[in-house]
Coordinates of C-alpha atoms and ligand atoms in Angstrom, one line a residue:
M1 CA 4.7 -3.0 -27.9
K2 CA 2.1 -5.0 -29.9
D3 CA -1.3 -3.5 -29.2
S4 CA -3.3 -6.6 -27.5
F5 CA -5.6 -4.1 -25.8
A6 CA -7.9 -5.6 -23.1
S7 CA -9.3 -8.6 -25.5
P8 CA -8.7 -11.1 -22.7
A9 CA -9.7 -9.3 -20.1
F10 CA -13.0 -8.2 -22.0
T11 CA -13.9 -11.9 -23.0
H12 CA -13.0 -12.2 -18.8
L13 CA -15.9 -9.6 -18.5
A14 CA -18.6 -10.7 -20.9
S15 CA -18.2 -14.0 -18.6
A16 CA -18.3 -12.9 -15.3
F17 CA -21.6 -10.6 -16.8
T18 CA -23.1 -14.0 -17.9
R19 CA -22.3 -15.9 -14.8
R20 CA -23.9 -13.0 -12.8
R21 CA -27.7 -13.6 -14.5
Q22 CA -27.2 -17.2 -14.3
Y23 CA -26.4 -17.3 -10.9
G24 CA -29.3 -14.8 -9.1
D25 CA -30.9 -17.2 -6.7
R26 CA -27.4 -18.8 -4.6
K27 CA -26.3 -17.4 -1.8
L28 CA -24.0 -14.7 -2.6
P29 CA -21.8 -12.0 -0.1
P30 CA -23.7 -9.2 1.0
G31 CA -22.2 -5.6 0.1
P32 CA -23.1 -2.0 -1.1
D33 CA -25.7 -1.3 -3.6
G34 CA -23.7 1.5 -5.1
L35 CA -25.3 3.7 -7.9
P36 CA -27.7 2.3 -10.5
L37 CA -25.6 0.5 -13.6
L38 CA -22.1 1.8 -12.2
G39 CA -22.4 0.2 -8.6
S40 CA -19.2 1.4 -6.7
I41 CA -17.4 2.6 -9.6
V42 CA -17.1 6.1 -8.3
D43 CA -16.1 4.9 -4.6
V44 CA -13.0 2.7 -6.2
R45 CA -12.0 5.6 -8.5
T46 CA -12.6 8.4 -5.9
D47 CA -10.8 6.7 -2.7
A48 CA -10.2 2.5 -2.9
L49 CA -8.7 2.6 0.4
E50 CA -11.8 3.4 2.3
M51 CA -14.3 2.1 0.3
F52 CA -12.5 -1.6 1.2
E53 CA -12.2 -0.6 4.9
R54 CA -16.1 0.5 4.8
G55 CA -16.9 -2.4 3.5
R56 CA -15.2 -4.7 5.7
R57 CA -16.4 -2.5 8.9
E58 CA -20.5 -2.4 7.1
H59 CA -20.9 -5.6 5.7
G60 CA -18.2 -8.1 7.2
D61 CA -15.2 -10.5 6.3
T62 CA -16.4 -10.9 2.8
V63 CA -18.2 -8.1 0.9
R64 CA -19.6 -8.6 -2.8
Y65 CA -19.0 -5.1 -4.7
R66 CA -20.7 -4.6 -8.3
F67 CA -18.6 -2.6 -10.9
G68 CA -21.0 -1.7 -13.8
P69 CA -21.4 -5.6 -15.7
F70 CA -19.2 -7.3 -13.1
D71 CA -18.7 -8.2 -9.4
M72 CA -15.7 -8.1 -7.0
V73 CA -15.9 -10.0 -4.0
A74 CA -13.2 -8.8 -1.2
I75 CA -12.3 -11.3 0.9
H76 CA -10.9 -11.0 4.9
R77 CA -10.4 -14.2 6.7
P78 CA -7.1 -15.8 6.6
E79 CA -8.5 -19.0 5.7
D80 CA -10.2 -18.1 2.4
I81 CA -7.0 -16.0 1.9
R82 CA -5.2 -19.2 2.1
T83 CA -7.3 -21.1 -0.3
V84 CA -7.5 -18.6 -3.3
L85 CA -3.5 -17.7 -2.6
L86 CA -2.5 -21.4 -2.1
E87 CA -4.8 -24.4 -1.7
R88 CA -6.8 -24.1 -5.0
A89 CA -4.2 -21.5 -6.7
D90 CA -5.3 -23.2 -10.0
D91 CA -8.8 -22.4 -9.8
F92 CA -7.9 -18.3 -9.8
H93 CA -6.1 -16.3 -12.2
K94 CA -4.8 -12.8 -12.2
S95 CA -7.4 -10.3 -12.7
P96 CA -8.0 -8.5 -16.2
S97 CA -7.0 -5.0 -14.3
Y98 CA -3.2 -6.0 -14.8
T99 CA -4.1 -5.9 -18.6
G100 CA -2.7 -2.3 -18.4
L101 CA 0.5 -3.7 -16.4
E102 CA 1.0 -6.5 -19.8
L103 CA 1.4 -3.0 -22.0
V104 CA 4.7 -2.6 -20.1
I105 CA 5.5 -6.2 -19.0
G106 CA 4.1 -8.7 -21.7
K107 CA 4.0 -12.3 -20.5
G108 CA 6.6 -11.3 -17.8
L109 CA 6.2 -13.2 -14.4
L110 CA 4.0 -10.9 -13.0
T111 CA 1.5 -11.5 -15.6
S112 CA 1.8 -14.7 -17.2
E113 CA -0.5 -17.6 -16.3
G114 CA -0.4 -21.8 -16.6
P115 CA 2.5 -24.1 -17.7
F116 CA 4.0 -20.9 -19.3
W117 CA 4.6 -19.3 -15.9
R118 CA 5.0 -22.2 -14.2
R119 CA 8.4 -22.8 -16.3
Q120 CA 9.4 -19.1 -16.2
R121 CA 9.5 -19.3 -12.3
K122 CA 11.3 -22.5 -12.3
L123 CA 13.8 -20.9 -14.6
M124 CA 14.3 -17.6 -12.7
T125 CA 14.1 -19.2 -8.9
P126 CA 17.7 -20.1 -8.7
A127 CA 18.6 -16.4 -9.6
F128 CA 16.9 -15.1 -6.6
H129 CA 18.8 -17.9 -4.2
H130 CA 20.1 -16.5 -1.0
K131 CA 23.3 -17.1 -2.0
R132 CA 23.2 -15.3 -5.2
L133 CA 21.3 -12.1 -3.5
L134 CA 24.2 -11.8 -1.0
G135 CA 26.8 -10.9 -4.3
F136 CA 24.1 -7.8 -4.9
C137 CA 24.4 -6.3 -1.4
D138 CA 28.0 -4.7 -2.1
H139 CA 25.7 -2.5 -5.0
M140 CA 23.0 -1.9 -2.6
V141 CA 25.3 -0.4 0.0
R142 CA 27.9 1.7 -2.1
C143 CA 24.2 3.2 -4.2
S144 CA 23.1 4.0 -0.7
S145 CA 26.4 5.2 0.2
D146 CA 26.5 7.3 -3.0
L147 CA 23.2 9.2 -2.0
A148 CA 24.6 9.9 1.8
D149 CA 27.6 11.7 -0.1
E150 CA 25.4 13.8 -2.2
W151 CA 23.7 14.8 1.0
E152 CA 26.6 15.5 2.5
R153 CA 27.6 17.7 -0.3
L154 CA 24.2 19.5 0.1
A155 CA 24.5 19.9 3.6
G156 CA 28.0 21.5 3.4
Q157 CA 26.3 24.0 0.9
R158 CA 23.4 25.0 3.1
G159 CA 25.7 26.0 5.8
D160 CA 23.2 26.2 8.9
T161 CA 20.0 25.4 7.3
L162 CA 19.1 21.9 6.6
P163 CA 19.1 21.0 3.0
V164 CA 15.2 19.6 2.2
V165 CA 14.6 16.9 -0.1
D166 CA 11.8 15.3 -1.9
L167 CA 12.7 11.6 -0.4
H168 CA 10.3 9.7 -2.2
A169 CA 11.8 10.7 -5.9
Q170 CA 15.2 10.3 -4.3
L171 CA 14.4 6.7 -3.2
L172 CA 12.8 5.7 -6.4
S173 CA 16.0 6.8 -8.3
L174 CA 18.3 4.9 -5.8
T175 CA 16.2 1.9 -6.1
F176 CA 16.1 2.2 -9.8
R177 CA 19.9 2.2 -10.1
I178 CA 20.1 -0.5 -7.6
V179 CA 18.1 -2.6 -10.0
G180 CA 20.2 -1.2 -13.1
L181 CA 23.4 -2.7 -11.4
T182 CA 22.3 -6.0 -9.9
L183 CA 20.0 -6.8 -13.2
F184 CA 22.2 -5.7 -16.0
S185 CA 25.6 -4.2 -14.3
T186 CA 24.8 -0.9 -15.8
E187 CA 23.9 2.4 -14.6
L188 CA 20.9 2.6 -16.4
S189 CA 20.1 6.4 -15.8
D190 CA 23.6 7.1 -17.7
K191 CA 23.1 4.7 -20.6
A192 CA 19.8 5.1 -21.4
G193 CA 19.6 8.6 -21.4
G194 CA 15.8 9.3 -21.2
M195 CA 15.1 5.6 -19.6
G196 CA 14.4 7.2 -16.3
P197 CA 11.9 10.0 -17.3
A198 CA 10.8 7.4 -20.1
L199 CA 10.0 4.9 -17.9
A200 CA 8.2 7.3 -15.1
V201 CA 5.7 8.1 -18.1
V202 CA 5.3 3.8 -18.7
L203 CA 4.6 3.5 -15.0
E204 CA 2.2 6.5 -14.9
H205 CA 0.2 5.1 -17.7
A206 CA 0.4 1.0 -16.2
N207 CA -1.4 3.1 -12.6
H208 CA -3.6 4.6 -14.7
L209 CA -4.7 1.7 -16.4
A210 CA -5.1 -0.2 -13.3
V211 CA -7.2 2.0 -11.3
S212 CA -9.6 3.4 -14.6
M213 CA -11.4 -0.3 -14.0
L214 CA -10.9 -0.9 -18.2
L215 CA -12.8 2.4 -18.5
V216 CA -10.1 4.0 -21.0
P217 CA -9.9 4.2 -25.1
P218 CA -8.5 1.3 -26.6
P219 CA -4.2 1.9 -27.2
W220 CA -4.6 1.7 -30.8
L221 CA -6.6 5.4 -30.6
P222 CA -4.2 8.3 -30.8
T223 CA -5.1 10.0 -27.8
P224 CA -2.3 12.2 -26.5
R225 CA -2.4 9.9 -23.7
N226 CA -1.8 6.7 -25.8
L227 CA 0.8 8.4 -28.1
R228 CA 3.1 9.6 -25.3
F229 CA 2.9 5.9 -23.8
K230 CA 4.1 4.5 -27.1
A231 CA 6.5 6.9 -27.4
A232 CA 8.3 6.2 -23.8
M233 CA 7.5 2.4 -24.3
K234 CA 10.2 2.5 -27.5
V235 CA 12.6 4.3 -25.3
V236 CA 12.4 1.8 -22.5
D237 CA 12.2 -1.0 -25.4
D238 CA 15.1 -0.3 -27.0
V239 CA 17.6 0.4 -24.0
V240 CA 16.1 -3.3 -22.7
M241 CA 16.8 -4.8 -25.9
G242 CA 20.1 -3.1 -26.7
I243 CA 21.7 -4.5 -23.4
I244 CA 20.3 -7.8 -24.0
T245 CA 21.9 -8.0 -27.6
E246 CA 25.1 -6.6 -26.3
R247 CA 25.3 -9.2 -24.0
R248 CA 24.5 -11.8 -26.3
R249 CA 27.1 -10.8 -28.5
G250 CA 29.7 -10.9 -26.2
H251 CA 29.1 -13.9 -24.3
E252 CA 29.9 -12.8 -21.0
D253 CA 28.6 -13.9 -17.6
T254 CA 28.8 -11.0 -15.4
G255 CA 27.4 -12.9 -12.6
D256 CA 24.4 -10.2 -12.6
L257 CA 20.7 -11.4 -12.9
L258 CA 20.8 -11.2 -16.7
S259 CA 23.5 -13.4 -17.0
M260 CA 21.8 -15.9 -14.9
L261 CA 18.5 -15.7 -16.9
M262 CA 20.3 -15.6 -19.7
A263 CA 22.0 -19.0 -18.5
A264 CA 19.1 -20.5 -17.1
T265 CA 17.5 -23.7 -18.8
D266 CA 14.8 -25.9 -17.9
E267 CA 14.9 -29.3 -17.0
T268 CA 15.8 -30.8 -20.3
G269 CA 19.3 -28.7 -20.3
D270 CA 18.5 -27.1 -23.3
V271 CA 15.7 -24.6 -23.6
R272 CA 16.4 -21.3 -22.7
M273 CA 14.6 -17.6 -23.1
S274 CA 14.0 -16.0 -26.2
D275 CA 14.8 -12.4 -26.7
R276 CA 11.4 -11.5 -26.6
E277 CA 11.1 -13.2 -23.1
L278 CA 14.0 -12.0 -21.6
R279 CA 12.9 -8.4 -22.4
D280 CA 9.5 -9.3 -20.8
E281 CA 11.4 -10.6 -17.6
V282 CA 13.7 -7.9 -17.4
A283 CA 10.7 -5.2 -17.8
T284 CA 8.7 -7.1 -15.0
L285 CA 12.0 -7.1 -12.7
V286 CA 12.9 -3.4 -13.5
L287 CA 9.1 -2.3 -12.7
A288 CA 8.1 -4.8 -9.8
G289 CA 12.2 -4.4 -8.1
H290 CA 11.7 -1.2 -7.3
E291 CA 9.0 1.2 -7.2
T292 CA 7.6 -1.2 -4.3
T293 CA 11.0 -1.3 -2.7
A294 CA 11.5 2.7 -2.5
Q295 CA 7.8 2.9 -1.2
A296 CA 8.4 0.6 1.6
L297 CA 11.3 2.8 2.6
T298 CA 9.6 6.4 2.0
W299 CA 7.0 5.2 4.3
T300 CA 9.5 3.8 6.7
F301 CA 11.4 7.2 6.9
M302 CA 8.2 8.8 7.6
L303 CA 6.8 6.9 10.4
L304 CA 10.5 7.1 11.8
S305 CA 9.9 10.8 11.6
R306 CA 6.7 10.6 13.5
H307 CA 8.5 8.2 15.7
P308 CA 11.4 9.2 17.7
E309 CA 11.6 7.0 19.9
V310 CA 11.4 4.1 17.3
E311 CA 14.3 6.0 15.7
R312 CA 16.2 6.0 18.5
R313 CA 16.3 2.3 18.9
V314 CA 17.1 1.6 15.1
V315 CA 20.1 4.2 15.2
A316 CA 21.5 2.3 18.5
E317 CA 21.0 -0.9 16.8
I318 CA 23.0 0.3 13.9
R319 CA 25.6 1.6 16.0
E320 CA 26.2 -1.4 18.1
V321 CA 26.2 -3.8 14.9
C322 CA 28.3 -1.7 12.9
G323 CA 29.9 0.7 14.7
D324 CA 31.2 3.5 12.5
R325 CA 31.8 1.5 9.4
P326 CA 29.2 1.1 6.8
P327 CA 27.1 -1.7 7.0
S328 CA 27.5 -5.2 5.3
M329 CA 25.7 -8.4 3.9
G330 CA 27.3 -10.0 7.2
D331 CA 25.1 -7.5 9.1
L332 CA 21.6 -8.6 7.8
A333 CA 20.8 -11.1 10.4
R334 CA 21.8 -8.8 13.5
L335 CA 19.9 -5.6 12.3
E336 CA 16.9 -7.3 13.8
Y337 CA 14.9 -4.7 15.3
T338 CA 15.5 -2.8 11.9
G339 CA 13.6 -5.5 9.8
R340 CA 11.1 -5.6 12.3
V341 CA 10.6 -1.4 11.6
I342 CA 10.2 -2.5 8.0
D343 CA 7.9 -5.5 8.6
E344 CA 5.7 -3.0 10.5
A345 CA 5.7 0.3 7.8
M346 CA 4.9 -2.7 5.2
R347 CA 2.2 -3.5 7.8
L348 CA 0.9 0.1 7.9
Y349 CA 1.5 1.0 4.3
P350 CA 2.0 -2.0 2.4
P351 CA 3.1 -1.0 -1.1
A352 CA 1.4 -3.7 -3.3
W353 CA -1.7 -3.0 -1.1
L354 CA -4.2 -5.1 -3.6
I355 CA -3.9 -8.3 -4.8
E356 CA -6.6 -9.5 -7.4
R357 CA -7.8 -12.7 -8.9
Q358 CA -10.5 -13.7 -11.3
A359 CA -12.3 -17.3 -10.2
L360 CA -12.1 -19.5 -12.8
V361 CA -14.5 -21.8 -11.5
D362 CA -17.7 -21.6 -8.9
V363 CA -16.2 -21.5 -5.5
E364 CA -17.5 -21.4 -1.9
L365 CA -15.7 -19.1 0.7
D366 CA -17.2 -18.0 4.1
G367 CA -20.3 -20.2 3.4
Y368 CA -21.0 -17.8 0.2
S369 CA -21.1 -19.2 -3.3
I370 CA -19.0 -17.2 -5.6
P371 CA -19.6 -17.2 -9.4
A372 CA -16.7 -18.1 -11.9
G373 CA -15.9 -15.0 -13.3
T374 CA -16.1 -13.1 -10.1
L375 CA -13.1 -11.2 -9.6
I376 CA -11.6 -11.6 -6.0
A377 CA -9.9 -8.7 -3.8
I378 CA -7.2 -9.3 -1.4
S379 CA -6.4 -5.9 0.3
P380 CA -3.2 -5.5 2.8
W381 CA -4.2 -2.4 3.7
T382 CA -7.7 -3.5 5.2
L383 CA -6.1 -6.7 6.4
H384 CA -3.2 -5.4 8.0
R385 CA -5.7 -3.3 9.8
H386 CA -8.3 -6.1 10.9
P387 CA -9.1 -5.7 14.4
S388 CA -9.2 -9.3 15.1
Y389 CA -5.4 -9.8 14.5
W390 CA -3.9 -6.5 15.0
R391 CA -4.5 -4.9 18.6
N392 CA -4.4 -0.8 17.9
P393 CA -4.1 -1.3 14.2
E394 CA -3.3 2.3 13.7
G395 CA -0.5 2.3 16.4
F396 CA 3.2 2.1 14.8
D397 CA 4.9 -0.9 17.4
P398 CA 7.6 -2.5 15.3
D399 CA 7.8 -5.2 18.3
R400 CA 4.6 -6.8 17.2
F401 CA 7.4 -8.6 14.6
L402 CA 9.0 -10.5 17.5
P403 CA 8.8 -13.9 16.8
E404 CA 7.1 -14.9 19.8
H405 CA 4.1 -12.4 18.6
V406 CA 4.4 -13.7 14.6
G407 CA 3.3 -17.2 15.8
T408 CA 0.3 -16.2 17.3
R409 CA -1.5 -14.7 14.1
P410 CA -2.4 -16.7 11.1
R411 CA 0.2 -16.8 8.4
Y412 CA -2.5 -15.1 6.0
S413 CA -3.2 -12.2 8.2
Y414 CA -0.1 -10.6 6.9
L415 CA 0.7 -10.2 2.9
P416 CA 3.0 -7.6 2.1
F417 CA 4.6 -10.3 -0.5
G418 CA 1.5 -12.1 -1.2
G419 CA 1.4 -15.7 -0.5
G420 CA 1.1 -19.5 -2.0
P421 CA 3.0 -20.1 -5.5
R422 CA 2.8 -16.8 -6.6
Q423 CA 4.2 -15.2 -3.8
C424 CA 6.7 -12.2 -4.6
I425 CA 10.0 -13.5 -6.1
G426 CA 11.9 -11.0 -5.4
V427 CA 11.2 -10.9 -1.0
N428 CA 14.4 -11.8 0.0
F429 CA 15.7 -8.9 -2.7
A430 CA 13.8 -6.4 -1.1
L431 CA 13.9 -7.2 2.6
Y432 CA 18.3 -7.2 2.3
E433 CA 18.2 -4.1 0.0
A434 CA 15.6 -2.5 2.7
K435 CA 17.7 -3.2 5.6
L436 CA 20.8 -2.0 4.1
V437 CA 19.2 1.2 2.4
L438 CA 17.6 2.1 5.6
A439 CA 21.2 1.2 7.6
T440 CA 23.5 2.9 5.2
L441 CA 21.2 6.5 5.3
L442 CA 20.1 6.6 9.0
Q443 CA 23.8 5.9 10.2
R444 CA 24.8 9.2 8.8
F445 CA 21.5 11.1 8.5
S446 CA 17.8 11.4 10.2
A447 CA 15.2 12.9 7.9
E448 CA 12.6 14.9 8.9
L449 CA 8.9 15.5 7.8
V450 CA 8.4 19.2 6.7
P451 CA 5.4 20.3 8.2
G452 CA 2.3 21.5 6.6
Q453 CA 2.4 18.6 3.9
D454 CA -0.5 17.0 2.4
H455 CA 0.1 13.4 3.1
S456 CA -2.7 12.0 0.7
L457 CA -2.0 8.7 -0.6
E458 CA -2.3 7.0 -4.0
A459 CA -3.4 3.6 -4.4
A460 CA -2.5 2.9 -7.8
V461 CA -0.7 -0.3 -8.6
T462 CA 1.4 0.8 -5.6
L463 CA 0.8 2.7 -2.7
R464 CA 2.5 5.9 -3.0
P465 CA 2.6 9.5 -1.8
A466 CA 0.4 11.3 -3.8
N467 CA 2.3 14.7 -3.1
G468 CA 6.0 13.2 -2.7
M469 CA 7.6 13.4 0.8
K470 CA 9.6 16.4 1.7
M471 CA 12.1 15.9 4.7
W472 CA 14.9 17.9 5.9
L473 CA 18.3 16.2 6.4
R474 CA 20.2 16.3 9.4
P475 CA 23.4 15.0 9.5
R476 CA 24.3 13.2 12.4
A477 CA 27.4 14.1 14.9
Ligands
LIG501 C1 9.0 -4.2 -0.5 C2 9.2 -4.5 -1.9 C3 8.1 -5.3 -2.4 C4 7.0 -5.5 -2.3 C5 6.0 -5.1 -1.0 C6 6.4 -6.7 -3.3 C7 5.0 -7.4 -3.5 C8 4.5 -8.6 -4.1 C9 3.3 -8.8 -4.3 C10 2.3 -9.2 -3.1 C11 3.4 -9.9 -5.2 C12 2.3 -11.0 -5.6 C13 1.6 -10.2 -6.5 C14 0.1 -11.0 -6.6 O1 -0.1 -12.0 -5.9 O2 -0.5 -11.1 -7.5 C15 4.8 -9.8 -6.0 C16 4.9 -10.6 -7.0 C17 6.1 -10.5 -7.3 N1 7.3 -9.5 -7.3 FE1 7.2 -8.4 -5.9 N2 7.1 -7.2 -4.0 C18 8.4 -6.2 -4.0 C19 9.8 -6.4 -4.1 C20 10.1 -7.3 -5.5 C21 11.7 -7.0 -5.9 C22 12.7 -6.4 -5.2 C23 11.7 -7.8 -7.3 C24 12.6 -8.6 -7.9 C25 13.6 -7.8 -8.2 C26 10.0 -8.5 -7.2 C27 9.5 -9.2 -8.2 C28 8.1 -9.6 -8.7 C29 8.0 -10.6 -9.4 C30 8.6 -11.1 -10.5 C31 6.6 -11.1 -9.1 C32 5.6 -12.1 -9.6 C33 5.6 -13.4 -9.2 C34 5.2 -14.3 -9.7 O3 3.9 -13.8 -10.0 O4 5.6 -15.5 -9.7 N3 9.4 -8.1 -6.4 N4 5.4 -8.6 -5.2

């Protein structure tokens, strides 16, 4: 990929710095002073989740943090979040901390802006239509059944002792396989040889850049980390471009997402995506579409293991809806409690734990002046624990998501998939997949946490278990 490190990001930084100086006399939000010059940089790098929670507790719903030369304002009032994500969405861009991701996914849907983003979103929306997605459900169930078969073999080999797996790693492989089959009709791991490990290096690097507050050597410097990333990126790029080239040559419509993206035209009916644009979108969908869902499922299994009464209810529902046959797309609507369990797991452990923007113009939020250039942080982690919207916020209670309770909360108090025009395009894909994977695996196994593990969280681009998630697998009678 081209090295275009952070030039836009540093332009934004410079503008934020200038604006801060010009804005000295206006009413700015309260917040921690932090360290001289550095502000809260050490806090955000040590424990960002705790930093945002403490900030809200000590300073209220609108909190200003200083990170070296620039300011970030964390907002927690649903009406302000609605303003930023929906009503005045055009006055905000993605924040410069997405620059690390840009190195990987280029100008894909997640990172692009303005008229180009609008065009791409329009082109891609039909590919995520409900009817199209239903066609992917078979892949989701088949891949999950294959994993359950593998667990059965493991259990058979172990005799009386239960097999132990790192469920997080297994779910990452599962969702990666599902994305490969639905996007490309391809077994990515077989075809690509090193694609799995290469993608792990690429993801690790993107995460590293996202949490480093841009304080990293530029990518053209041949540091060991940069060289490792470059080599891995080339493997990923070659595989993705190979698949696109092969498909173009074959002129074959396989009904998968890639075919749909290739066939998509704009309103004139003849402008299609270039190879480069396709490559960026495919990389975006692989990235955005597998890690997030794997995290959501991992946290769900962890919570079910800690709350056996909830697990019993889910399993009873799966038995009632599916009997002994594998789940299918026709069951999705009836797996209601299963859906509420996933919603509640994403409340407590939102995979996209931080949504960031940068103000393009001066705005007022919660009565405070927010100068252009300020970074805006919306933390679903903190918001989903806000005592004004959630009673007993730390408790695990899927029935909070019964329709009669959902209606009593502001729409922008629960944001696992963001909101406004840039809401996750894969929301239904993710929810169908999470339900079907959970139902298929729980129908055949219960997963129990191996005690004595360190359950620290790693808040990088997504919220993941820092040390994996070891679980015993118990086959159901
Ligand atoms: C549980 C799973 C998922 C979660 C929690 C999640 C969360 C999110 C969030 C919060 C955003 C908005 C980011 C922002 O406003 O800055 C987003 C955007 C996006 N997501 Fe997801 N996502 C999930 C699954 C998926 C899947 C399965 C796909 C695709 C197959 C996908 C593709 C995308 C794309 C392309 C965007 C950018 C949309 C745009 O800006 O127009 N996501 N996601």
